Amino acid sequence: MSQVAERYALALFQVAQKHGSSLDVEQDLREVKKVFEMTPELYNLIVSPKLSADKRTNLINEVFNGANPFVVNTLQLMAERKRLNEVGSLVDEFVALSNDAQGIEDAKVYSTRPLTEEERASISTVFASKIGKQSLRIENIIDPSLIGGLRLQIGNRIYDSSVSTKLARLQRQLIG
């Protein structure tokens, strides 16, 4: 994580918290990151040296006009200072600050079918306490190759109880 992204994220987080809008800002930032990832041509246009400062300002205002003003202002500032390449890192850092403040951690849960609300709640309760958090924000990813069971990724920790992994382990033991 770059220091530039950390500074922008911290400043934005402090302002958002002060105004009680950190959740809105976080949602908008996630969307901004998605927009830039899914439309690299838009990102390339915004950072293009051929674009005048006024046109860049107007383009950012137009594309992100429904977003929280703090988000738009931060994007404008980053564009002005030629720091838009740091947007992805800024979003990640902001989410980390927001998660810490709420006692939440992001988790990816791979399963063979969509999880029910009860299963999500149960996984959140059990694994959040293991890592010292209050709850998990679960992204459920469907992966039929697991055969059954679950694979859970929280940060760089992986908990794997999938049938495919158990079979692979058994095969290694049998073959020796």
mmCIF file of C-alpha atoms in Angstrom:
data_model
loop_
_atom_site.group_PDB
_atom_site.id
_atom_site.type_symbol
_atom_site.label_atom_id
_atom_site.label_comp_id
_atom_site.label_asym_id
_atom_site.label_seq_id
_atom_site.Cartn_x
_atom_site.Cartn_y
_atom_site.Cartn_z
ATOM 1 C CA MET A 1 0.000 0.000 0.000
ATOM 2 C CA SER A 2 1.431 3.365 -0.983
ATOM 3 C CA GLN A 3 1.738 6.186 1.530
ATOM 4 C CA VAL A 4 -0.091 8.482 -0.891
ATOM 5 C CA ALA A 5 -3.130 6.188 -0.974
ATOM 6 C CA GLU A 6 -3.018 5.798 2.821
ATOM 7 C CA ARG A 7 -2.965 9.574 3.344
ATOM 8 C CA TYR A 8 -5.880 10.196 0.977
ATOM 9 C CA ALA A 9 -7.857 7.304 2.476
ATOM 10 C CA LEU A 10 -7.273 8.456 6.052
ATOM 11 C CA ALA A 11 -8.227 12.060 5.260
ATOM 12 C CA LEU A 12 -11.361 10.947 3.406
ATOM 13 C CA PHE A 13 -12.274 8.496 6.181
ATOM 14 C CA GLN A 14 -11.928 11.156 8.886
ATOM 15 C CA VAL A 15 -14.111 13.612 6.942
ATOM 16 C CA ALA A 16 -16.701 10.918 6.177
ATOM 17 C CA GLN A 17 -16.844 9.806 9.831
ATOM 18 C CA LYS A 18 -17.181 13.379 11.034
ATOM 19 C CA HIS A 19 -20.208 13.781 8.752
ATOM 20 C CA GLY A 20 -21.619 10.317 9.548
ATOM 21 C CA SER A 21 -21.355 9.208 5.926
ATOM 22 C CA SER A 22 -18.532 6.653 5.983
ATOM 23 C CA LEU A 23 -20.803 3.799 4.813
ATOM 24 C CA ASP A 24 -22.096 5.842 1.850
ATOM 25 C CA VAL A 25 -18.562 6.893 0.958
ATOM 26 C CA GLU A 26 -17.366 3.275 1.178
ATOM 27 C CA GLN A 27 -20.139 2.068 -1.149
ATOM 28 C CA ASP A 28 -19.404 4.839 -3.642
ATOM 29 C CA LEU A 29 -15.669 4.129 -3.533
ATOM 30 C CA ARG A 30 -16.283 0.435 -4.249
ATOM 31 C CA GLU A 31 -18.363 1.511 -7.256
ATOM 32 C CA VAL A 32 -15.668 3.935 -8.469
ATOM 33 C CA LYS A 33 -13.082 1.139 -8.318
ATOM 34 C CA LYS A 34 -15.444 -1.180 -10.214
ATOM 35 C CA VAL A 35 -16.103 1.469 -12.883
ATOM 36 C CA PHE A 36 -12.372 2.037 -13.436
ATOM 37 C CA GLU A 37 -11.652 -1.726 -13.512
ATOM 38 C CA MET A 38 -14.497 -2.504 -15.920
ATOM 39 C CA THR A 39 -13.907 0.467 -18.248
ATOM 40 C CA PRO A 40 -10.155 1.013 -18.601
ATOM 41 C CA GLU A 41 -10.842 3.301 -21.567
ATOM 42 C CA LEU A 42 -12.662 5.733 -19.231
ATOM 43 C CA TYR A 43 -9.757 5.666 -16.792
ATOM 44 C CA ASN A 44 -7.275 6.207 -19.653
ATOM 45 C CA LEU A 45 -9.324 9.153 -20.915
ATOM 46 C CA ILE A 46 -9.492 10.786 -17.462
ATOM 47 C CA VAL A 47 -5.722 10.476 -16.917
ATOM 48 C CA SER A 48 -4.852 11.468 -20.495
ATOM 49 C CA PRO A 49 -2.476 14.441 -20.657
ATOM 50 C CA LYS A 50 -4.391 15.576 -23.772
ATOM 51 C CA LEU A 51 -7.465 16.327 -21.655
ATOM 52 C CA SER A 52 -7.592 19.897 -20.312
ATOM 53 C CA ALA A 53 -8.018 20.355 -16.539
ATOM 54 C CA ASP A 54 -11.521 21.784 -17.082
ATOM 55 C CA LYS A 55 -12.607 18.885 -19.272
ATOM 56 C CA ARG A 56 -11.183 16.401 -16.745
ATOM 57 C CA THR A 57 -13.129 18.104 -13.928
ATOM 58 C CA ASN A 58 -16.328 18.049 -15.992
ATOM 59 C CA LEU A 59 -15.827 14.408 -16.975
ATOM 60 C CA ILE A 60 -15.332 13.287 -13.354
ATOM 61 C CA ASN A 61 -18.389 15.310 -12.281
ATOM 62 C CA GLU A 62 -20.469 13.805 -15.086
ATOM 63 C CA VAL A 63 -19.411 10.165 -14.651
ATOM 64 C CA PHE A 64 -19.684 10.161 -10.850
ATOM 65 C CA ASN A 65 -22.480 12.714 -10.456
ATOM 66 C CA GLY A 66 -24.602 10.537 -8.128
ATOM 67 C CA ALA A 67 -21.687 9.808 -5.808
ATOM 68 C CA ASN A 68 -21.068 11.337 -2.405
ATOM 69 C CA PRO A 69 -19.530 14.840 -2.829
ATOM 70 C CA PHE A 70 -16.546 13.823 -0.648
ATOM 71 C CA VAL A 71 -15.774 11.023 -3.115
ATOM 72 C CA VAL A 72 -16.089 13.314 -6.139
ATOM 73 C CA ASN A 73 -13.914 15.980 -4.482
ATOM 74 C CA THR A 74 -11.259 13.373 -3.639
ATOM 75 C CA LEU A 75 -11.253 12.133 -7.247
ATOM 76 C CA GLN A 76 -10.930 15.735 -8.470
ATOM 77 C CA LEU A 77 -8.029 16.370 -6.108
ATOM 78 C CA MET A 78 -6.297 13.140 -7.113
ATOM 79 C CA ALA A 79 -6.797 13.970 -10.813
ATOM 80 C CA GLU A 80 -5.381 17.461 -10.274
ATOM 81 C CA ARG A 81 -2.299 16.023 -8.602
ATOM 82 C CA LYS A 82 -1.955 13.212 -11.150
ATOM 83 C CA ARG A 83 -2.602 10.555 -8.511
ATOM 84 C CA LEU A 84 -5.584 8.730 -10.031
ATOM 85 C CA ASN A 85 -3.381 5.645 -10.415
ATOM 86 C CA GLU A 86 -3.734 5.356 -6.619
ATOM 87 C CA VAL A 87 -7.551 5.071 -6.640
ATOM 88 C CA GLY A 88 -7.594 1.263 -6.265
ATOM 89 C CA SER A 89 -5.228 1.421 -3.296
ATOM 90 C CA LEU A 90 -7.170 4.317 -1.772
ATOM 91 C CA VAL A 91 -10.390 2.261 -1.953
ATOM 92 C CA ASP A 92 -8.734 -0.797 -0.372
ATOM 93 C CA GLU A 93 -7.271 1.331 2.419
ATOM 94 C CA PHE A 94 -10.578 3.146 3.041
ATOM 95 C CA VAL A 95 -12.426 -0.200 3.235
ATOM 96 C CA ALA A 96 -9.814 -1.487 5.708
ATOM 97 C CA LEU A 97 -10.246 1.625 7.906
ATOM 98 C CA SER A 98 -14.036 1.333 7.693
ATOM 99 C CA ASN A 99 -13.949 -2.396 8.490
ATOM 100 C CA ASP A 100 -11.707 -1.785 11.516
ATOM 101 C CA ALA A 101 -14.031 0.915 12.823
ATOM 102 C CA GLN A 102 -17.032 -1.437 12.486
ATOM 103 C CA GLY A 103 -15.271 -4.614 13.676
ATOM 104 C CA ILE A 104 -15.919 -6.241 10.279
ATOM 105 C CA GLU A 105 -13.682 -8.255 7.967
ATOM 106 C CA ASP A 106 -14.260 -9.095 4.292
ATOM 107 C CA ALA A 107 -14.429 -12.814 3.509
ATOM 108 C CA LYS A 108 -14.851 -14.891 0.368
ATOM 109 C CA VAL A 109 -16.816 -18.090 0.844
ATOM 110 C CA TYR A 110 -16.617 -20.609 -1.985
ATOM 111 C CA SER A 111 -19.467 -23.123 -2.058
ATOM 112 C CA THR A 112 -21.153 -25.440 -4.562
ATOM 113 C CA ARG A 113 -24.456 -23.533 -4.243
ATOM 114 C CA PRO A 114 -25.605 -20.129 -2.951
ATOM 115 C CA LEU A 115 -25.509 -19.853 0.858
ATOM 116 C CA THR A 116 -28.753 -19.262 2.761
ATOM 117 C CA GLU A 117 -29.019 -16.277 5.121
ATOM 118 C CA GLU A 118 -28.757 -18.674 8.108
ATOM 119 C CA GLU A 119 -25.577 -20.220 6.701
ATOM 120 C CA ARG A 120 -24.083 -16.779 6.100
ATOM 121 C CA ALA A 121 -24.940 -15.704 9.651
ATOM 122 C CA SER A 122 -23.538 -18.913 11.118
ATOM 123 C CA ILE A 123 -20.262 -18.664 9.144
ATOM 124 C CA SER A 124 -19.959 -14.994 10.085
ATOM 125 C CA THR A 125 -20.457 -15.695 13.793
ATOM 126 C CA VAL A 126 -18.063 -18.666 13.997
ATOM 127 C CA PHE A 127 -15.198 -17.264 11.914
ATOM 128 C CA ALA A 128 -15.429 -13.624 13.024
ATOM 129 C CA SER A 129 -14.790 -14.692 16.626
ATOM 130 C CA LYS A 130 -11.780 -16.773 15.473
ATOM 131 C CA ILE A 131 -10.127 -13.649 14.043
ATOM 132 C CA GLY A 132 -11.251 -11.237 16.762
ATOM 133 C CA LYS A 133 -13.891 -9.366 14.732
ATOM 134 C CA GLN A 134 -17.614 -8.828 15.308
ATOM 135 C CA SER A 135 -18.762 -10.037 11.894
ATOM 136 C CA LEU A 136 -17.765 -10.918 8.346
ATOM 137 C CA ARG A 137 -18.933 -9.259 5.132
ATOM 138 C CA ILE A 138 -19.332 -12.369 2.995
ATOM 139 C CA GLU A 139 -18.904 -12.539 -0.758
ATOM 140 C CA ASN A 140 -20.306 -15.936 -1.836
ATOM 141 C CA ILE A 141 -18.581 -17.461 -4.870
ATOM 142 C CA ILE A 142 -20.109 -20.556 -6.472
ATOM 143 C CA ASP A 143 -17.497 -23.208 -7.336
ATOM 144 C CA PRO A 144 -18.877 -26.631 -8.381
ATOM 145 C CA SER A 145 -15.335 -28.111 -8.440
ATOM 146 C CA LEU A 146 -15.418 -28.218 -4.611
ATOM 147 C CA ILE A 147 -17.862 -31.180 -4.861
ATOM 148 C CA GLY A 148 -19.155 -30.294 -1.373
ATOM 149 C CA GLY A 149 -18.158 -28.413 1.772
ATOM 150 C CA LEU A 150 -16.739 -24.886 1.885
ATOM 151 C CA ARG A 151 -13.564 -22.925 1.279
ATOM 152 C CA LEU A 152 -13.314 -19.660 3.198
ATOM 153 C CA GLN A 153 -10.759 -16.932 2.566
ATOM 154 C CA ILE A 154 -10.299 -14.110 5.083
ATOM 155 C CA GLY A 155 -7.404 -11.874 4.134
ATOM 156 C CA ASN A 156 -4.495 -14.256 3.606
ATOM 157 C CA ARG A 157 -6.008 -17.023 5.779
ATOM 158 C CA ILE A 158 -7.793 -19.924 4.109
ATOM 159 C CA TYR A 159 -10.073 -22.424 5.857
ATOM 160 C CA ASP A 160 -10.806 -25.365 3.569
ATOM 161 C CA SER A 161 -13.310 -28.124 4.322
ATOM 162 C CA SER A 162 -14.167 -28.862 0.697
ATOM 163 C CA VAL A 163 -14.638 -32.466 -0.420
ATOM 164 C CA SER A 164 -12.202 -31.959 -3.319
ATOM 165 C CA THR A 165 -9.415 -30.970 -0.900
ATOM 166 C CA LYS A 166 -10.187 -33.904 1.425
ATOM 167 C CA LEU A 167 -10.089 -36.293 -1.557
ATOM 168 C CA ALA A 168 -6.765 -34.838 -2.732
ATOM 169 C CA ARG A 169 -5.348 -35.245 0.784
ATOM 170 C CA LEU A 170 -6.571 -38.845 0.948
ATOM 171 C CA GLN A 171 -5.069 -39.574 -2.483
ATOM 172 C CA ARG A 172 -1.688 -38.218 -1.355
ATOM 173 C CA GLN A 173 -1.803 -40.415 1.767
ATOM 174 C CA LEU A 174 -2.707 -43.529 -0.228
ATOM 175 C CA ILE A 175 -0.073 -42.983 -2.924
ATOM 176 C CA GLY A 176 2.457 -42.040 -0.267
#
